[in-house]
Coordinates of N, CA, C and O in Angstrom, one line a residue:
M1 N 30.8 -26.1 -31.3 CA 29.4 -25.8 -31.6 C 28.4 -26.8 -31.0 O 27.5 -27.3 -31.6
S2 N 28.7 -27.0 -29.7 CA 27.8 -27.8 -28.9 C 27.2 -29.1 -29.6 O 26.0 -29.2 -29.8
G3 N 28.1 -29.9 -30.0 CA 27.7 -31.2 -30.6 C 27.7 -31.2 -32.1 O 27.9 -32.2 -32.8
L4 N 27.3 -30.0 -32.7 CA 27.3 -29.9 -34.1 C 28.6 -29.4 -34.6 O 29.1 -28.3 -34.2
T5 N 29.3 -30.2 -35.5 CA 30.5 -29.7 -36.0 C 30.3 -28.8 -37.2 O 29.2 -28.8 -37.8
L6 N 31.4 -28.1 -37.6 CA 31.3 -27.2 -38.8 C 31.0 -28.1 -40.0 O 30.3 -27.7 -40.9
K7 N 31.6 -29.3 -40.1 CA 31.4 -30.2 -41.2 C 30.0 -30.6 -41.3 O 29.4 -30.6 -42.4
Q8 N 29.4 -30.9 -40.2 CA 27.9 -31.3 -40.2 C 27.1 -30.1 -40.6 O 26.1 -30.3 -41.4
F9 N 27.4 -28.9 -40.1 CA 26.6 -27.8 -40.5 C 26.8 -27.5 -42.0 O 25.8 -27.2 -42.7
Q10 N 28.0 -27.6 -42.5 CA 28.2 -27.4 -43.9 C 27.5 -28.4 -44.8 O 26.9 -28.1 -45.8
E11 N 27.4 -29.7 -44.3 CA 26.6 -30.7 -45.1 C 25.1 -30.4 -45.0 O 24.4 -30.6 -46.0
Q12 N 24.7 -29.9 -43.8 CA 23.3 -29.6 -43.7 C 22.9 -28.4 -44.6 O 21.9 -28.5 -45.3
V13 N 23.8 -27.4 -44.7 CA 23.5 -26.3 -45.6 C 23.5 -26.8 -47.1 O 22.6 -26.4 -47.9
S14 N 24.4 -27.7 -47.4 CA 24.4 -28.3 -48.8 C 23.1 -29.0 -49.1 O 22.6 -28.8 -50.2
D15 N 22.5 -29.7 -48.2 CA 21.3 -30.4 -48.4 C 20.1 -29.4 -48.5 O 19.1 -29.7 -49.2
L16 N 20.2 -28.2 -47.9 CA 19.1 -27.3 -47.9 C 19.2 -26.3 -49.0 O 18.2 -25.7 -49.3
L17 N 20.3 -26.1 -49.6 CA 20.5 -25.0 -50.6 C 20.0 -25.5 -51.9 O 20.6 -26.3 -52.6
L18 N 18.8 -25.1 -52.2 CA 18.2 -25.4 -53.5 C 18.0 -24.2 -54.4 O 18.4 -24.2 -55.6
R19 N 17.4 -23.2 -53.8 CA 17.0 -22.0 -54.6 C 18.2 -21.2 -55.1 O 18.2 -20.7 -56.2
H20 N 19.2 -21.1 -54.2 CA 20.3 -20.2 -54.5 C 21.5 -21.1 -54.7 O 22.5 -21.0 -54.0
R21 N 21.6 -21.9 -55.8 CA 22.7 -22.8 -56.0 C 23.7 -22.1 -56.9 O 24.8 -22.5 -57.1
S22 N 23.3 -21.0 -57.5 CA 24.3 -20.2 -58.4 C 25.3 -19.5 -57.5 O 24.9 -18.9 -56.5
L23 N 26.5 -19.5 -57.9 CA 27.6 -18.8 -57.2 C 27.2 -17.3 -57.1 O 27.4 -16.7 -56.0
L24 N 26.7 -16.7 -58.1 CA 26.3 -15.3 -58.1 C 25.2 -15.1 -57.1 O 25.2 -14.1 -56.4
D25 N 24.2 -16.0 -57.0 CA 23.2 -15.8 -56.0 C 23.7 -15.9 -54.6 O 23.3 -15.1 -53.7
V26 N 24.6 -16.8 -54.4 CA 25.2 -17.0 -53.0 C 26.0 -15.8 -52.7 O 26.0 -15.3 -51.5
L27 N 26.8 -15.3 -53.6 CA 27.6 -14.1 -53.3 C 26.7 -12.9 -53.0 O 27.0 -12.2 -52.0
S28 N 25.7 -12.7 -53.7 CA 24.8 -11.6 -53.4 C 24.0 -11.8 -52.1 O 23.8 -10.8 -51.4
K29 N 23.6 -13.0 -51.8 CA 22.9 -13.3 -50.5 C 23.9 -13.1 -49.4 O 23.5 -12.7 -48.3
S30 N 25.2 -13.4 -49.6 CA 26.2 -13.3 -48.5 C 26.4 -11.8 -48.2 O 26.5 -11.4 -47.1
Q31 N 26.4 -11.0 -49.3 CA 26.5 -9.5 -49.1 C 25.3 -9.0 -48.3 O 25.4 -8.2 -47.4
Q32 N 24.1 -9.5 -48.7 CA 22.9 -9.0 -48.1 C 22.8 -9.5 -46.6 O 22.4 -8.7 -45.8
S33 N 23.3 -10.7 -46.4 CA 23.3 -11.1 -45.0 C 24.3 -10.4 -44.1 O 24.0 -10.1 -42.9
S34 N 25.4 -10.0 -44.7 CA 26.4 -9.2 -44.0 C 25.8 -7.8 -43.6 O 25.9 -7.3 -42.5
A35 N 25.1 -7.2 -44.6 CA 24.4 -5.9 -44.3 C 23.4 -6.1 -43.2 O 23.2 -5.2 -42.4
S36 N 22.7 -7.2 -43.2 CA 21.6 -7.5 -42.2 C 22.3 -7.6 -40.8 O 21.7 -7.1 -39.8
V37 N 23.4 -8.2 -40.7 CA 24.1 -8.3 -39.4 C 24.5 -6.9 -39.0 O 24.2 -6.5 -37.8
N38 N 25.0 -6.1 -39.9 CA 25.4 -4.7 -39.5 C 24.2 -3.9 -39.1 O 24.2 -3.2 -38.1
R39 N 23.1 -4.1 -39.8 CA 21.8 -3.4 -39.5 C 21.3 -3.8 -38.1 O 20.8 -2.9 -37.3
S40 N 21.4 -5.1 -37.8 CA 20.9 -5.5 -36.5 C 21.7 -4.9 -35.3 O 21.2 -4.5 -34.3
V41 N 23.0 -4.8 -35.5 CA 23.9 -4.2 -34.5 C 23.6 -2.7 -34.4 O 23.4 -2.1 -33.3
I42 N 23.4 -2.0 -35.6 CA 23.1 -0.6 -35.6 C 21.8 -0.3 -34.9 O 21.6 0.6 -34.1
K43 N 20.8 -1.2 -35.1 CA 19.5 -1.0 -34.4 C 19.6 -1.2 -32.9 O 18.8 -0.6 -32.2
S44 N 20.5 -1.9 -32.4 CA 20.8 -2.0 -31.0 C 21.1 -0.7 -30.4 O 20.8 -0.4 -29.3
V45 N 21.8 0.1 -31.2 CA 22.2 1.5 -30.8 C 21.1 2.5 -31.0 O 20.6 3.2 -30.1
T46 N 20.6 2.5 -32.3 CA 19.7 3.6 -32.7 C 18.2 3.4 -32.3 O 17.5 4.3 -32.2
E47 N 17.7 2.1 -32.2 CA 16.3 1.9 -31.9 C 16.1 1.4 -30.5 O 15.3 1.9 -29.8
C48 N 16.9 0.4 -30.1 CA 16.7 -0.2 -28.8 C 17.4 0.7 -27.8 O 16.9 1.0 -26.7
G49 N 18.7 1.0 -28.0 CA 19.5 1.8 -27.1 C 20.1 1.0 -26.0 O 20.7 1.6 -25.1
C50 N 20.1 -0.3 -26.1 CA 20.7 -1.1 -25.0 C 22.2 -1.0 -25.0 O 22.9 -1.2 -24.0
I51 N 22.8 -0.6 -26.2 CA 24.2 -0.2 -26.2 C 24.3 1.2 -26.8 O 23.4 1.6 -27.6
S52 N 25.4 1.8 -26.5 CA 25.6 3.1 -27.1 C 27.1 3.2 -27.5 O 27.9 2.3 -27.1
L53 N 27.4 4.1 -28.4 CA 28.8 4.2 -28.9 C 29.3 5.6 -28.5 O 28.6 6.6 -28.6
Q54 N 30.6 5.6 -28.1 CA 31.3 6.8 -28.0 C 32.6 6.6 -28.6 O 33.6 6.1 -28.0
A55 N 32.7 7.0 -29.9 CA 33.9 6.7 -30.6 C 34.8 8.0 -30.6 O 34.3 9.1 -30.8
N56 N 36.1 7.7 -30.4 CA 37.1 8.8 -30.4 C 38.4 8.2 -30.7 O 38.5 7.0 -30.9
K57 N 39.4 9.0 -30.9 CA 40.7 8.5 -31.3 C 41.2 7.6 -30.1 O 41.1 7.9 -29.0
Q58 N 41.8 6.5 -30.5 CA 42.3 5.5 -29.6 C 43.6 6.1 -28.9 O 44.4 6.6 -29.7
P59 N 43.7 6.0 -27.6 CA 44.9 6.7 -26.9 C 46.1 5.8 -27.0 O 46.8 5.5 -26.0
Y60 N 46.5 5.3 -28.2 CA 47.7 4.4 -28.3 C 48.9 5.2 -28.3 O 49.0 6.3 -28.9
Q61 N 49.9 4.7 -27.6 CA 51.2 5.3 -27.5 C 52.3 4.2 -27.8 O 52.2 3.1 -27.2
D62 N 53.3 4.6 -28.5 CA 54.3 3.6 -28.9 C 55.0 3.0 -27.7 O 55.5 1.8 -27.7
E63 N 55.2 3.7 -26.6 CA 55.9 3.2 -25.5 C 55.1 2.2 -24.6 O 55.7 1.7 -23.6
L64 N 53.9 2.0 -24.9 CA 53.1 1.1 -24.1 C 53.5 -0.4 -24.4 O 53.8 -0.7 -25.5
T65 N 53.4 -1.2 -23.3 CA 53.6 -2.6 -23.5 C 52.3 -3.2 -24.2 O 51.3 -2.5 -24.2
L66 N 52.4 -4.4 -24.7 CA 51.2 -5.0 -25.3 C 50.1 -5.1 -24.3 O 48.9 -4.8 -24.7
E67 N 50.3 -5.5 -23.1 CA 49.3 -5.7 -22.1 C 48.7 -4.3 -21.7 O 47.5 -4.2 -21.6
E68 N 49.5 -3.3 -21.6 CA 49.0 -2.0 -21.3 C 48.1 -1.5 -22.5 O 47.1 -0.9 -22.2
A69 N 48.5 -1.7 -23.7 CA 47.8 -1.3 -24.9 C 46.4 -2.0 -24.9 O 45.4 -1.4 -25.2
K70 N 46.4 -3.3 -24.6 CA 45.1 -4.1 -24.6 C 44.2 -3.5 -23.6 O 42.9 -3.5 -23.8
E71 N 44.7 -3.1 -22.5 CA 43.8 -2.5 -21.4 C 43.3 -1.1 -21.8 O 42.2 -0.7 -21.4
L72 N 44.1 -0.4 -22.5 CA 43.8 1.0 -22.8 C 42.9 1.2 -24.0 O 42.0 2.1 -24.1
I73 N 43.1 0.3 -25.0 CA 42.3 0.4 -26.3 C 40.8 0.1 -26.0 O 40.5 -0.9 -25.4
Q74 N 39.9 0.9 -26.5 CA 38.5 0.8 -26.2 C 37.7 0.1 -27.3 O 38.2 0.2 -28.5
T75 N 36.6 -0.4 -27.0 CA 35.7 -1.0 -28.0 C 34.7 0.1 -28.5 O 34.0 -0.1 -29.5
H76 N 34.6 1.2 -27.8 CA 33.7 2.3 -28.0 C 32.2 1.9 -27.7 O 31.3 2.6 -28.0
I77 N 32.0 0.7 -27.1 CA 30.7 0.3 -26.8 C 30.4 0.5 -25.3 O 31.2 0.1 -24.4
N78 N 29.3 1.1 -25.0 CA 28.8 1.3 -23.6 C 27.5 0.5 -23.5 O 26.7 0.5 -24.3
G79 N 27.5 -0.3 -22.4 CA 26.3 -1.1 -22.1 C 26.4 -2.5 -22.6 O 27.5 -2.9 -23.1
N80 N 25.3 -3.2 -22.5 CA 25.3 -4.6 -23.0 C 24.0 -4.9 -23.8 O 23.0 -4.2 -23.6
L81 N 24.1 -5.8 -24.7 CA 23.0 -6.1 -25.6 C 21.9 -6.7 -24.7 O 22.1 -7.5 -23.8
C82 N 20.7 -6.3 -25.0 CA 19.5 -6.9 -24.3 C 19.2 -8.2 -24.9 O 19.7 -8.5 -26.0
E83 N 18.3 -8.9 -24.3 CA 17.9 -10.3 -24.8 C 17.4 -10.2 -26.3 O 17.7 -11.0 -27.1
N84 N 16.5 -9.2 -26.5 CA 15.9 -9.1 -27.9 C 17.0 -8.8 -28.9 O 17.0 -9.4 -30.0
C85 N 18.0 -7.9 -28.6 CA 19.0 -7.6 -29.6 C 20.0 -8.8 -29.8 O 20.4 -9.1 -30.9
V86 N 20.3 -9.5 -28.7 CA 21.1 -10.7 -28.8 C 20.4 -11.7 -29.7 O 21.0 -12.3 -30.6
D87 N 19.1 -11.9 -29.6 CA 18.3 -12.8 -30.5 C 18.4 -12.3 -31.9 O 18.6 -13.1 -32.8
A88 N 18.2 -11.1 -32.1 CA 18.1 -10.5 -33.5 C 19.5 -10.6 -34.2 O 19.6 -11.1 -35.3
I89 N 20.5 -10.3 -33.5 CA 21.9 -10.4 -34.0 C 22.3 -11.8 -34.3 O 22.9 -12.2 -35.3
T90 N 21.9 -12.7 -33.3 CA 22.2 -14.1 -33.5 C 21.5 -14.7 -34.7 O 22.2 -15.5 -35.5
V91 N 20.3 -14.3 -35.0 CA 19.6 -14.8 -36.2 C 20.3 -14.4 -37.4 O 20.5 -15.1 -38.4
Q92 N 20.7 -13.1 -37.5 CA 21.4 -12.6 -38.7 C 22.8 -13.2 -38.8 O 23.2 -13.5 -40.0
L93 N 23.5 -13.4 -37.8 CA 24.8 -14.1 -37.9 C 24.6 -15.5 -38.4 O 25.4 -16.0 -39.2
G94 N 23.6 -16.2 -37.9 CA 23.3 -17.5 -38.4 C 23.0 -17.6 -39.9 O 23.6 -18.4 -40.6
K95 N 22.2 -16.6 -40.4 CA 22.0 -16.5 -41.8 C 23.3 -16.3 -42.6 O 23.5 -16.9 -43.6
H96 N 24.1 -15.4 -42.0 CA 25.4 -15.1 -42.7 C 26.3 -16.4 -42.7 O 26.9 -16.6 -43.7
L97 N 26.3 -17.1 -41.6 CA 27.1 -18.4 -41.6 C 26.5 -19.4 -42.6 O 27.3 -20.1 -43.2
F98 N 25.2 -19.4 -42.8 CA 24.6 -20.2 -43.8 C 25.2 -19.9 -45.2 O 25.6 -20.8 -45.9
Y99 N 25.2 -18.7 -45.5 CA 25.7 -18.3 -46.9 C 27.2 -18.4 -47.0 O 27.7 -18.8 -48.1
L100 N 27.9 -18.3 -45.9 CA 29.4 -18.6 -45.9 C 29.6 -20.0 -46.2 O 30.4 -20.4 -47.0
S101 N 28.8 -20.9 -45.5 CA 28.9 -22.3 -45.8 C 28.5 -22.7 -47.2 O 29.1 -23.5 -47.8
S102 N 27.5 -22.0 -47.7 CA 27.0 -22.2 -49.1 C 28.1 -21.9 -50.0 O 28.4 -22.6 -51.0
L103 N 28.8 -20.8 -49.8 CA 29.9 -20.4 -50.7 C 31.0 -21.4 -50.6 O 31.6 -21.8 -51.7
C104 N 31.3 -21.9 -49.4 CA 32.3 -23.0 -49.3 C 31.9 -24.2 -50.1 O 32.7 -24.8 -50.8
N105 N 30.6 -24.6 -50.0 CA 30.1 -25.8 -50.7 C 30.3 -25.6 -52.2 O 30.8 -26.5 -52.9
L106 N 29.9 -24.5 -52.7 CA 29.9 -24.3 -54.2 C 31.3 -24.2 -54.7 O 31.6 -24.6 -55.8
L107 N 32.3 -23.8 -53.9 CA 33.7 -23.7 -54.3 C 34.5 -24.9 -53.9 O 35.7 -24.9 -54.1
D108 N 33.8 -25.9 -53.3 CA 34.4 -27.2 -52.9 C 35.5 -26.9 -51.8 O 36.6 -27.4 -51.9
L109 N 35.2 -26.0 -50.9 CA 36.1 -25.7 -49.8 C 35.5 -26.3 -48.5 O 34.3 -26.3 -48.3
D110 N 36.4 -26.7 -47.6 CA 35.9 -27.2 -46.3 C 36.0 -26.1 -45.3 O 37.1 -25.5 -45.1
L111 N 34.9 -25.7 -44.7 CA 34.9 -24.6 -43.7 C 35.8 -24.9 -42.6 O 36.5 -24.0 -42.1
D112 N 35.9 -26.1 -42.1 CA 36.9 -26.5 -41.1 C 38.3 -26.1 -41.5 O 39.1 -25.5 -40.7
D113 N 38.7 -26.4 -42.8 CA 40.0 -26.1 -43.3 C 40.2 -24.6 -43.4 O 41.3 -24.1 -43.1
V114 N 39.2 -23.8 -43.8 CA 39.3 -22.4 -43.9 C 39.6 -21.8 -42.5 O 40.4 -21.0 -42.4
I115 N 38.8 -22.3 -41.5 CA 39.0 -21.8 -40.2 C 40.4 -22.2 -39.6 O 41.1 -21.4 -38.9
A116 N 40.8 -23.4 -39.9 CA 42.0 -23.9 -39.4 C 43.2 -23.1 -40.0 O 44.1 -22.7 -39.3
K117 N 43.1 -22.8 -41.3 CA 44.2 -22.0 -41.9 C 44.2 -20.6 -41.4 O 45.3 -20.0 -41.2
E118 N 43.0 -20.0 -41.1 CA 43.0 -18.6 -40.6 C 43.5 -18.6 -39.2 O 44.3 -17.7 -38.8
S119 N 43.2 -19.7 -38.4 CA 43.7 -19.8 -37.0 C 45.2 -19.9 -37.0 O 45.9 -19.3 -36.2
Q120 N 45.7 -20.7 -38.0 CA 47.2 -20.9 -38.1 C 47.9 -19.6 -38.4 O 48.9 -19.2 -37.9
K121 N 47.2 -18.8 -39.3 CA 47.8 -17.5 -39.7 C 47.8 -16.6 -38.5 O 48.7 -15.8 -38.3
C122 N 46.7 -16.6 -37.8 CA 46.6 -15.7 -36.6 C 47.7 -16.1 -35.6 O 48.3 -15.2 -35.0
S123 N 47.9 -17.4 -35.4 CA 48.9 -17.8 -34.5 C 50.3 -17.4 -34.9 O 51.2 -17.0 -34.1
T124 N 50.6 -17.5 -36.2 CA 51.9 -17.2 -36.8 C 52.1 -15.7 -36.8 O 53.2 -15.3 -36.4
L125 N 51.2 -15.0 -37.3 CA 51.4 -13.5 -37.4 C 51.0 -12.7 -36.2 O 51.5 -11.6 -36.0
G126 N 50.2 -13.3 -35.3 CA 49.9 -12.6 -34.1 C 49.2 -11.3 -34.3 O 48.3 -11.2 -35.2
L127 N 49.7 -10.3 -33.7 CA 49.1 -8.9 -33.8 C 49.3 -8.3 -35.2 O 48.6 -7.4 -35.5
F128 N 50.2 -8.8 -35.9 CA 50.5 -8.3 -37.3 C 49.5 -8.8 -38.3 O 49.5 -8.5 -39.5
N129 N 48.6 -9.7 -37.9 CA 47.7 -10.4 -38.8 C 46.8 -9.4 -39.6 O 46.6 -9.6 -40.8
L130 N 46.3 -8.4 -39.0 CA 45.4 -7.5 -39.6 C 45.9 -6.1 -39.8 O 45.2 -5.2 -40.2
S131 N 47.2 -6.0 -39.6 CA 47.8 -4.6 -39.8 C 48.1 -4.3 -41.2 O 48.1 -5.1 -42.1

């Protein structure tokens, strides 16, 4: 994080979180911020048009190697985010990270530990992590 660690960010959020110190407030704000991230991405398609989507069934076949499957599976995204959309999505992701850090603070969890445990799980389970 370019000089700022997750720990420092989490401490900064703790210092700033005054109005929404209730767990219920933070949970609802986290949901709201997640919806705002989704809305910003959707607006990139529906209002700006810098990216478009063409979703269809993924052409996965059991006999493909892992590398072949990675090359074949599509993101369904055409184009690239423009500068305005990058800025808008970045702002919304930042707010979402703020409330994620807030949730960690209220539950006495260390965001570094959360990420480290998820990274370890990803390393251990590999492709089966999300299946």
